[in-house]
mmCIF file of C-alpha atoms in Angstrom:
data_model
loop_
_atom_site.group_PDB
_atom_site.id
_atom_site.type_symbol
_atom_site.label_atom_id
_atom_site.label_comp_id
_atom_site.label_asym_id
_atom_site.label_seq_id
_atom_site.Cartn_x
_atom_site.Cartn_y
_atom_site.Cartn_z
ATOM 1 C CA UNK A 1 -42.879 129.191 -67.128
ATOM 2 C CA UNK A 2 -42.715 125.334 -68.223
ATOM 3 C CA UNK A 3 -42.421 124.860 -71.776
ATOM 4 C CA UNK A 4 -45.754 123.963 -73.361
ATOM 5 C CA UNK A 5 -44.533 121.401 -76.449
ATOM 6 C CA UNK A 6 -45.507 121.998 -79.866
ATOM 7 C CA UNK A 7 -47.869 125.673 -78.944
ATOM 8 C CA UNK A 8 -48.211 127.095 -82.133
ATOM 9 C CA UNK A 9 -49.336 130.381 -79.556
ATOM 10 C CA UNK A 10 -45.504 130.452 -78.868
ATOM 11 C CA UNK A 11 -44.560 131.856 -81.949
ATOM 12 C CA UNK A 12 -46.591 135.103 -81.147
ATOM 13 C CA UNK A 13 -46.657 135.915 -77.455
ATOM 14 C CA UNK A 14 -43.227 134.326 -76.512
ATOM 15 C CA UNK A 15 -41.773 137.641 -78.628
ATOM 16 C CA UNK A 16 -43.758 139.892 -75.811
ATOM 17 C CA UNK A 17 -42.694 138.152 -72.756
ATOM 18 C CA UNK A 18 -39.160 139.920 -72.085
ATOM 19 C CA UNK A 19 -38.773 138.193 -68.595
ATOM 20 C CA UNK A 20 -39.745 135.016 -69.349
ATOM 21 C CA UNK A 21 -37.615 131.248 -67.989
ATOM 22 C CA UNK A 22 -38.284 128.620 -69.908
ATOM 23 C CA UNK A 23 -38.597 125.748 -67.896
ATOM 24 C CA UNK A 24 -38.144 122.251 -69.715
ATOM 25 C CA UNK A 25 -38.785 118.511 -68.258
ATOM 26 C CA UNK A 26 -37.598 116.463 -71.279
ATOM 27 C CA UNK A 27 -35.985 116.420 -74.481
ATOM 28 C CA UNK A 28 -39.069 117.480 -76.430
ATOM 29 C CA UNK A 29 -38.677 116.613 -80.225
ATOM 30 C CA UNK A 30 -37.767 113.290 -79.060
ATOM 31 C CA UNK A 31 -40.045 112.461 -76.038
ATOM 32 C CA UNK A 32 -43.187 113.522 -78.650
ATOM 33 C CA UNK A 33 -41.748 110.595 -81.372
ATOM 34 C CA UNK A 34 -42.121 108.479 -78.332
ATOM 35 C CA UNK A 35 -45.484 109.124 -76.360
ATOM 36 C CA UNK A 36 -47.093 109.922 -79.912
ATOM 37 C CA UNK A 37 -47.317 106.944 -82.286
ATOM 38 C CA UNK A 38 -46.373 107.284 -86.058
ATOM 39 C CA UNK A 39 -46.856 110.163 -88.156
ATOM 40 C CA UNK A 40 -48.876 112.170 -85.319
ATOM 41 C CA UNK A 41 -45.645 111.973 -83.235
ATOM 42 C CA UNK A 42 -43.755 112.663 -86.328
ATOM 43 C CA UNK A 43 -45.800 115.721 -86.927
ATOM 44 C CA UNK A 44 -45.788 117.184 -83.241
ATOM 45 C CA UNK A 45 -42.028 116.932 -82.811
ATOM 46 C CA UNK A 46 -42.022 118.879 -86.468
ATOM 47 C CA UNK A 47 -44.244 121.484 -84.740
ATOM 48 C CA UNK A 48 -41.756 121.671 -81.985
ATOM 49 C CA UNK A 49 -38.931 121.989 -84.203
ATOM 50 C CA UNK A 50 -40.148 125.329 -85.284
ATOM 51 C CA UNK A 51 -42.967 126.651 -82.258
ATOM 52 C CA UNK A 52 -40.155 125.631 -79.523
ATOM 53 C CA UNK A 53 -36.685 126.315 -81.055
ATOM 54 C CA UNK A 54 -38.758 130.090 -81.454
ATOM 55 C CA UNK A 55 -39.835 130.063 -77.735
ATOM 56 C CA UNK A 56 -36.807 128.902 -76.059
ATOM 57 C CA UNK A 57 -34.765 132.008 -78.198
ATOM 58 C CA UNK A 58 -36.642 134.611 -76.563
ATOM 59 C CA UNK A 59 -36.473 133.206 -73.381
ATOM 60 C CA UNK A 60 -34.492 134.905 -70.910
ATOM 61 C CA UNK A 61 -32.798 132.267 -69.860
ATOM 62 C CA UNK A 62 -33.326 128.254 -69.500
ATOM 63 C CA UNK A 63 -34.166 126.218 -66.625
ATOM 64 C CA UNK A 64 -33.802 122.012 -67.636
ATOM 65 C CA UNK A 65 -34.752 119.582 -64.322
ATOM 66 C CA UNK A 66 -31.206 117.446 -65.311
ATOM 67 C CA UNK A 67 -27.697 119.313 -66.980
ATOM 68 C CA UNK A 68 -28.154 116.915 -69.985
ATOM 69 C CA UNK A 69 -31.860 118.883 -70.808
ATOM 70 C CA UNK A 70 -30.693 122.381 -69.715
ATOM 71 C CA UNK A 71 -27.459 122.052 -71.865
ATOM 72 C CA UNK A 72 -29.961 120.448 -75.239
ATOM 73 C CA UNK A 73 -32.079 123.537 -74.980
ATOM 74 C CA UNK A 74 -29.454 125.565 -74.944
ATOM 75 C CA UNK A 75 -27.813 123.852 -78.237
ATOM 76 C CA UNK A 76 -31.441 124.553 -79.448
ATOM 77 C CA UNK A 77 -31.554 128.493 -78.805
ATOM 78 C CA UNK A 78 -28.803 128.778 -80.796
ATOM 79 C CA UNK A 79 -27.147 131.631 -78.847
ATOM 80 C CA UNK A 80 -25.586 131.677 -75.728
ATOM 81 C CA UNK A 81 -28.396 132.177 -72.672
ATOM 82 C CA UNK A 82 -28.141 131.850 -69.022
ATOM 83 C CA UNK A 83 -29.017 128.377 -67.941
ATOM 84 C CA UNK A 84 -29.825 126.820 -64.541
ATOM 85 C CA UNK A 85 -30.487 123.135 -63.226
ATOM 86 C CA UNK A 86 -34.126 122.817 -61.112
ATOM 87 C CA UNK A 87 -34.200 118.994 -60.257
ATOM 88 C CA UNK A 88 -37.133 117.832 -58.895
ATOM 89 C CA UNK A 89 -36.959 118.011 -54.847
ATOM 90 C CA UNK A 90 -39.838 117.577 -52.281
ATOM 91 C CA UNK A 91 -39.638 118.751 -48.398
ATOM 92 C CA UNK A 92 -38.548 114.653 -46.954
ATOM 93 C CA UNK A 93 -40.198 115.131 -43.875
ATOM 94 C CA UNK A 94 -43.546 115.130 -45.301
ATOM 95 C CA UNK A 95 -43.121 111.516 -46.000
ATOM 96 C CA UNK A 96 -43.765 108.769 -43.575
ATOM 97 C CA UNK A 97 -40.805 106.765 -42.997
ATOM 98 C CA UNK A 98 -41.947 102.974 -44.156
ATOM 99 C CA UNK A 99 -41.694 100.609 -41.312
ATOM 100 C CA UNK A 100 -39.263 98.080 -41.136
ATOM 101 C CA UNK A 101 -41.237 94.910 -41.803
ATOM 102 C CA UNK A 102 -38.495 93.092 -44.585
ATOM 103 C CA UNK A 103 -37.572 89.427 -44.669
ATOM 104 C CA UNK A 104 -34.397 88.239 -44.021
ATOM 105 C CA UNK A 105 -33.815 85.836 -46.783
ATOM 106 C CA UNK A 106 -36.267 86.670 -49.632
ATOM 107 C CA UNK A 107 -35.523 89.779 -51.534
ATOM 108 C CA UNK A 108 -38.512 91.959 -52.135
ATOM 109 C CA UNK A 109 -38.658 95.004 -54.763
ATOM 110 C CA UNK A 110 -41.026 97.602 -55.209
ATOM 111 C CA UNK A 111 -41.585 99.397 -59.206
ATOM 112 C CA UNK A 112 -44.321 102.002 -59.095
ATOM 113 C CA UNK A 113 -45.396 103.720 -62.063
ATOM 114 C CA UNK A 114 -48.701 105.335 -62.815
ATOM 115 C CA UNK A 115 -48.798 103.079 -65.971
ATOM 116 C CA UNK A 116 -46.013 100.882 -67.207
ATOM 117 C CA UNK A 117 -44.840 103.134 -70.752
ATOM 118 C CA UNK A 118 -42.339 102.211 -72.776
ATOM 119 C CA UNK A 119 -39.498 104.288 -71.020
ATOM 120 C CA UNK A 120 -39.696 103.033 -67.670
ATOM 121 C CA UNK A 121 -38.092 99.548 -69.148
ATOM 122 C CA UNK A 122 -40.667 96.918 -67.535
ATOM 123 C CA UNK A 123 -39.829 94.900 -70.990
ATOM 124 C CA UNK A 124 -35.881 94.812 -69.774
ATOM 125 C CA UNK A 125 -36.387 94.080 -66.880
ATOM 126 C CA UNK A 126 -38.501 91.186 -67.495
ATOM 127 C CA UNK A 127 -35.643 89.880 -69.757
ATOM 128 C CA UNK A 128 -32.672 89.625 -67.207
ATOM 129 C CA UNK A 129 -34.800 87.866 -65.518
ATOM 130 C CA UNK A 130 -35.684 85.192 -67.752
ATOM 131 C CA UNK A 131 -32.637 85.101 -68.850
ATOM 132 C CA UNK A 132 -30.638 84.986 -65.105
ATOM 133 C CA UNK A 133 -29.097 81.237 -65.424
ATOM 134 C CA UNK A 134 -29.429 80.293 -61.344
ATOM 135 C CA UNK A 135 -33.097 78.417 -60.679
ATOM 136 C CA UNK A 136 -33.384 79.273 -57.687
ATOM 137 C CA UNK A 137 -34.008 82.934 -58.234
ATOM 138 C CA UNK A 138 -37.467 82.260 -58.119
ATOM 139 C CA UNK A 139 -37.037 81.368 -54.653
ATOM 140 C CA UNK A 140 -34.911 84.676 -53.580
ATOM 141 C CA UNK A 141 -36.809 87.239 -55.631
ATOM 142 C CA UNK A 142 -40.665 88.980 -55.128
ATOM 143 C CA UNK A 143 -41.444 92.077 -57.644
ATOM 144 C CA UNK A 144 -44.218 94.060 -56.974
ATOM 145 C CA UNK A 145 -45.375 95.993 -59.744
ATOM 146 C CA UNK A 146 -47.470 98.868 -58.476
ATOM 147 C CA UNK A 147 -49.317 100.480 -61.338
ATOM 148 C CA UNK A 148 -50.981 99.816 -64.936
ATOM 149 C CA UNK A 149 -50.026 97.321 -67.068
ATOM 150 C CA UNK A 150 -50.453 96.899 -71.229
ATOM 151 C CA UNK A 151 -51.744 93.744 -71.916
ATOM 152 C CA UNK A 152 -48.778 92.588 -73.848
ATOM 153 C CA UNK A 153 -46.914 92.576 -70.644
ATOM 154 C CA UNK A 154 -49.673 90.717 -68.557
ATOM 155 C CA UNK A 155 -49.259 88.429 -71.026
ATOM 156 C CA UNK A 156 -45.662 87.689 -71.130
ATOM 157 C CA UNK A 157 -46.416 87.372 -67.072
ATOM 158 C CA UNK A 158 -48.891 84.923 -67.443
ATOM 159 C CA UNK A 159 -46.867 82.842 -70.293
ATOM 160 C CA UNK A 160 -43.301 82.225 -68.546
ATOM 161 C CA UNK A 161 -43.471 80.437 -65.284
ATOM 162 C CA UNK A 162 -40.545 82.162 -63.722
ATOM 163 C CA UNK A 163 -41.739 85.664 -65.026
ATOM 164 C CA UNK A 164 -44.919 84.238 -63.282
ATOM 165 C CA UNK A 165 -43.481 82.955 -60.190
ATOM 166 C CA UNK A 166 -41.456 86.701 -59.471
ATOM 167 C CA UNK A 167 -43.812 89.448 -60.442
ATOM 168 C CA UNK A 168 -46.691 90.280 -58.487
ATOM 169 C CA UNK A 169 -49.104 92.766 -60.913
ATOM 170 C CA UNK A 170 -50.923 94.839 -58.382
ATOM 171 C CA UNK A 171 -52.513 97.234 -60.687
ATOM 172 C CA UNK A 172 -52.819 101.259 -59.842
ATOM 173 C CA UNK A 173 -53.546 101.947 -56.066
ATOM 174 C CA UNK A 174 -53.185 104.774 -53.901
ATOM 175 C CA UNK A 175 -50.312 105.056 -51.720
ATOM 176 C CA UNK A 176 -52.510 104.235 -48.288
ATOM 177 C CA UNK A 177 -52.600 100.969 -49.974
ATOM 178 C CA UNK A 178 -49.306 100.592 -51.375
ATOM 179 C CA UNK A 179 -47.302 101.266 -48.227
ATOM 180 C CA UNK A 180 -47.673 98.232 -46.233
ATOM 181 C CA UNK A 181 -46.347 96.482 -49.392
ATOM 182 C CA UNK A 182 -43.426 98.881 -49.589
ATOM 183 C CA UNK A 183 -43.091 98.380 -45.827
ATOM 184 C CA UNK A 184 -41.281 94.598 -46.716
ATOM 185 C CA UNK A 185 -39.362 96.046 -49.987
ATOM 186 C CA UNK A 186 -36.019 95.963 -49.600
ATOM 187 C CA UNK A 187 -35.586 98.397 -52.609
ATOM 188 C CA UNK A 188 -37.657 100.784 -55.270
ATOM 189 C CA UNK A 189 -36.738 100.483 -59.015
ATOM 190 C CA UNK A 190 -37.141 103.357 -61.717
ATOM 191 C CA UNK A 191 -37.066 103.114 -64.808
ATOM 192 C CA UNK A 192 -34.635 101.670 -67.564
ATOM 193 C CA UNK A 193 -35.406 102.948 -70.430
ATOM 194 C CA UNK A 194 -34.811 106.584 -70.677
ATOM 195 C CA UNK A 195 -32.215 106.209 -74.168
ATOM 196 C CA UNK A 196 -35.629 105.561 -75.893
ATOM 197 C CA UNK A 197 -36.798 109.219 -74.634
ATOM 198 C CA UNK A 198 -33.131 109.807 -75.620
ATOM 199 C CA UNK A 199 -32.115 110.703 -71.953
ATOM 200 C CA UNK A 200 -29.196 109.623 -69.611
ATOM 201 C CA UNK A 201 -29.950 111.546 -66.300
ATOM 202 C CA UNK A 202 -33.094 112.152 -64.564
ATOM 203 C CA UNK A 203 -34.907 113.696 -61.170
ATOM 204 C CA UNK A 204 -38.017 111.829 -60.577
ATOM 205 C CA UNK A 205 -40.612 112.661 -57.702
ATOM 206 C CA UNK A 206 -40.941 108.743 -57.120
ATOM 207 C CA UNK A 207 -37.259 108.189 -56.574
ATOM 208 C CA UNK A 208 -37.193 111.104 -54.127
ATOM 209 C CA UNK A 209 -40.465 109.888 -52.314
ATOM 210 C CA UNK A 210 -39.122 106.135 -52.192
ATOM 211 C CA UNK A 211 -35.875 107.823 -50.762
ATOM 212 C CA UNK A 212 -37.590 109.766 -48.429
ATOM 213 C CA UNK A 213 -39.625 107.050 -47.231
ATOM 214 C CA UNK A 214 -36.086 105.273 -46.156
ATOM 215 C CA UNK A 215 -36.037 102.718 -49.318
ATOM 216 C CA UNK A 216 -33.160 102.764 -51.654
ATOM 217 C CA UNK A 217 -33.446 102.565 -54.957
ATOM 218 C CA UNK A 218 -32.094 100.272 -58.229
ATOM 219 C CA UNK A 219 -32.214 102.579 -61.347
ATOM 220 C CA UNK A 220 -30.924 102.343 -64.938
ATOM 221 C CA UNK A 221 -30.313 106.008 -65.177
ATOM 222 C CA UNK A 222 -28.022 108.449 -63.317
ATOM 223 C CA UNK A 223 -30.027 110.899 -60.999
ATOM 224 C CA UNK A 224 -29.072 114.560 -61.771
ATOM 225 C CA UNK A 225 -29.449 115.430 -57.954
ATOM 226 C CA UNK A 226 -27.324 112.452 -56.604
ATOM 227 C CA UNK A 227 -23.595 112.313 -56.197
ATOM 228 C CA UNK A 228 -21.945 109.674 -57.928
ATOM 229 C CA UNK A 229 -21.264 108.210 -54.605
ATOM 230 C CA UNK A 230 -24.634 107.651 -53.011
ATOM 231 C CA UNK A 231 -24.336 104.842 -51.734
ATOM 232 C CA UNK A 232 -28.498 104.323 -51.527
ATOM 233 C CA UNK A 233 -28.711 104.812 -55.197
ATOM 234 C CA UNK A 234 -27.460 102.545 -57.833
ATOM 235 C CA UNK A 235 -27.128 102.813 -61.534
ATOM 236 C CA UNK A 236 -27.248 100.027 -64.158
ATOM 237 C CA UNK A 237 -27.445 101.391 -67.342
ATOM 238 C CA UNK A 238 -27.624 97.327 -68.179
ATOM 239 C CA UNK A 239 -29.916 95.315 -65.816
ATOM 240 C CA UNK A 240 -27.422 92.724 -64.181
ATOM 241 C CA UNK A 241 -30.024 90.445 -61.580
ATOM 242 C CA UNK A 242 -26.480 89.831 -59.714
ATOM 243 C CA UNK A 243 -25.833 93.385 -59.006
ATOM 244 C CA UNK A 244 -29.591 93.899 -57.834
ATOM 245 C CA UNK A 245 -29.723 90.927 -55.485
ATOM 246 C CA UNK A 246 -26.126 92.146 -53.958
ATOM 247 C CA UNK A 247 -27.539 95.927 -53.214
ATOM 248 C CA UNK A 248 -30.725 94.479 -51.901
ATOM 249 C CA UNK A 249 -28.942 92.184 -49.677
ATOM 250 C CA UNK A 250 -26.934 95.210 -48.171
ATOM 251 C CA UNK A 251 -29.553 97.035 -47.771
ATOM 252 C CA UNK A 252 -31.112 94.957 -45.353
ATOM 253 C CA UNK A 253 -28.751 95.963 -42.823
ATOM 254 C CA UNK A 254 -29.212 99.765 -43.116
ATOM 255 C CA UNK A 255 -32.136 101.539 -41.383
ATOM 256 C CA UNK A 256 -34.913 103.162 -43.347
ATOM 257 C CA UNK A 257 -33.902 106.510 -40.892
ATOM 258 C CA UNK A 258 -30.384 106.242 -42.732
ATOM 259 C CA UNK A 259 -31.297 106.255 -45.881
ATOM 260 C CA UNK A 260 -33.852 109.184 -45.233
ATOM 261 C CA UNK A 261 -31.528 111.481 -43.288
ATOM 262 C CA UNK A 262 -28.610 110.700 -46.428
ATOM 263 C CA UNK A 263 -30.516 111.508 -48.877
ATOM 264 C CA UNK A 264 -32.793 114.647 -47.965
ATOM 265 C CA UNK A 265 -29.576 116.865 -48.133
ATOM 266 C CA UNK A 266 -30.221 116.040 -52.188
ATOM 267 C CA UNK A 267 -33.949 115.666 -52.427
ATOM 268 C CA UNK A 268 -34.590 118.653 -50.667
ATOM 269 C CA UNK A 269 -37.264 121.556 -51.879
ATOM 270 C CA UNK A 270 -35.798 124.549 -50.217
ATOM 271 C CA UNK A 271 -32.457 124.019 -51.202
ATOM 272 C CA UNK A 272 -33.043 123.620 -54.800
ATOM 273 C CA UNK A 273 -35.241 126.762 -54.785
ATOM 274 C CA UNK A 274 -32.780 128.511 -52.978
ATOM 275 C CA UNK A 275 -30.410 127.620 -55.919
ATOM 276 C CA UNK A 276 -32.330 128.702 -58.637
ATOM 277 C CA UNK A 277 -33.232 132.118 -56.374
ATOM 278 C CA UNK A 278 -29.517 132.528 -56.273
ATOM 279 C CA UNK A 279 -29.485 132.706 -59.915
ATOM 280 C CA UNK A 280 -32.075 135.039 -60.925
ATOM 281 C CA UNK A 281 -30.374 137.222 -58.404
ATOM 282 C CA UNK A 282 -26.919 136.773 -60.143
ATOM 283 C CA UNK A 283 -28.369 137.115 -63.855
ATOM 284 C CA UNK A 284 -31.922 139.315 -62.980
ATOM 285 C CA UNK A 285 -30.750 142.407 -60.463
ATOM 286 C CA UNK A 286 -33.608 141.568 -58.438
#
């Protein structure tokens, strides 16, 4: 069952559901501080302190989509519990590979987000680029952000030139519409800001879809389901504009089938099901 944040329910029926896994997404107390302004965020992750902490103890054991959230509930039960990792996977072949339509010379990037929240990082990313010291990046570099923007970064768009020049706001669309954009990208970006959610690893469905669609991906964050050595996967904690342009640029020489057929052995659905099956076997009898 995925943990419902702050459910003051929890501190009755999660006492008379013996079989119970808790299944948790984020860092709770932390994320609520974050998506909840001021003292109603203050108050939630209070709630959650007390409703969750009781929940997660009479669990039967813990399920967390990264290591990093399985092993923080399990500092929060406060006794020792079986634990499992359940990163997000989806079955690849459901996803059209892109066509290769990308430029030789310009580098084209792709950052999709339902709406553009603090944690994904837009803000960051906006800064290495105004601060990058060659001109002629606005020459080399097109950023297509797919999804809603605040107003406060429309503005700083519309009030730097270069900022102006690079990013292309293309507000929400469906994917029908997105794809022939994503068809040119040379790479997807995630987000960058995850320390503000207090996170270091994550196992997003958009990474795994860009991946599956054959387009590699520029993150600041380490992906729990990735070896360290994926080579179509790279992690900046810091943004460095260098080390973007240079992955792009190799990137145009590998197929989108490549990066597909690499990655689906760690994106895939079945096998991470399989995995946590194995597990309730192991710890369940059953």
């Amino acid at each position: 069952m995925r943990h419902m944040p702050f459910d003051p329910f929890a501190l009755i029926f999660s006492r008379l559901l013996h079989n119970r896994i808790s299944v948790h997404h984020s860092k709770e107390m932390s994320e609520l501080i974050l998506i909840r302004s001021g003292l109603r965020g203050l108050i939630a992750s209070k709630i959650e302190s007390i409703t969750g902490q009781t929940a997660i103890m009479q669990a039967a054991a813990i399920i967390g989509v990264t290591e990093e959230i399985a092993t923080y509930e399990m500092h929060r039960a406060d006794r020792a519990k079986a634990s499992c990792v359940y990163p997000n996977a989806i079955k690849a072949s459901s996803v059209k590979l892109l066509p290769d339509r990308r430029d030789r010379e310009t580098v084209n990037v792709a950052f999709i987000c339902g709406t553009f929240s603090e944690w994904h990082g837009l803000e960051r990313l906006f800064s290495a680029v105004r601060e990058y010291p060659d001109n002629s990046i606005e020459d080399k570099l097109r950023i297509y952000l797919i999804g809603n923007l605040f107003g406060h970064q429309r503005q700083a768009i519309i009030q730097n030139a270069r900022l102006k020049s690079i990013f292309q706001p293309l507000g929400h669309m469906p994917e029908a519409a997105y794809r022939p954009i994503l068809e040119r990208c040379d790479l997807g970006l995630t987000s960058f800001a995850l320390d503000l959610k207090d996170l270091r690893e994550a196992a997003t469905l958009k990474v795994r879809e860009m991946l599956a669609m054959g387009l590699p991906v520029y993150a600041g964050h380490k992906d729990t389901a990735l070896s360290n050595d994926f080579p179509y996967y790279v992690n900046d904690r810091i943004i460095n504009v260098d080390s973007l342009l240079s992955f792009a640029k190799r990137m145009k020489a590998v197929s989108r089938d490549t990066v597909r057929s690499s990655a689906e052995p760690f994106i895939d659905k079945v096998k991470a099901m399989d995995h946590v099956a194995a597990f309730c076997r192991q710890h369940f009898n059953i």
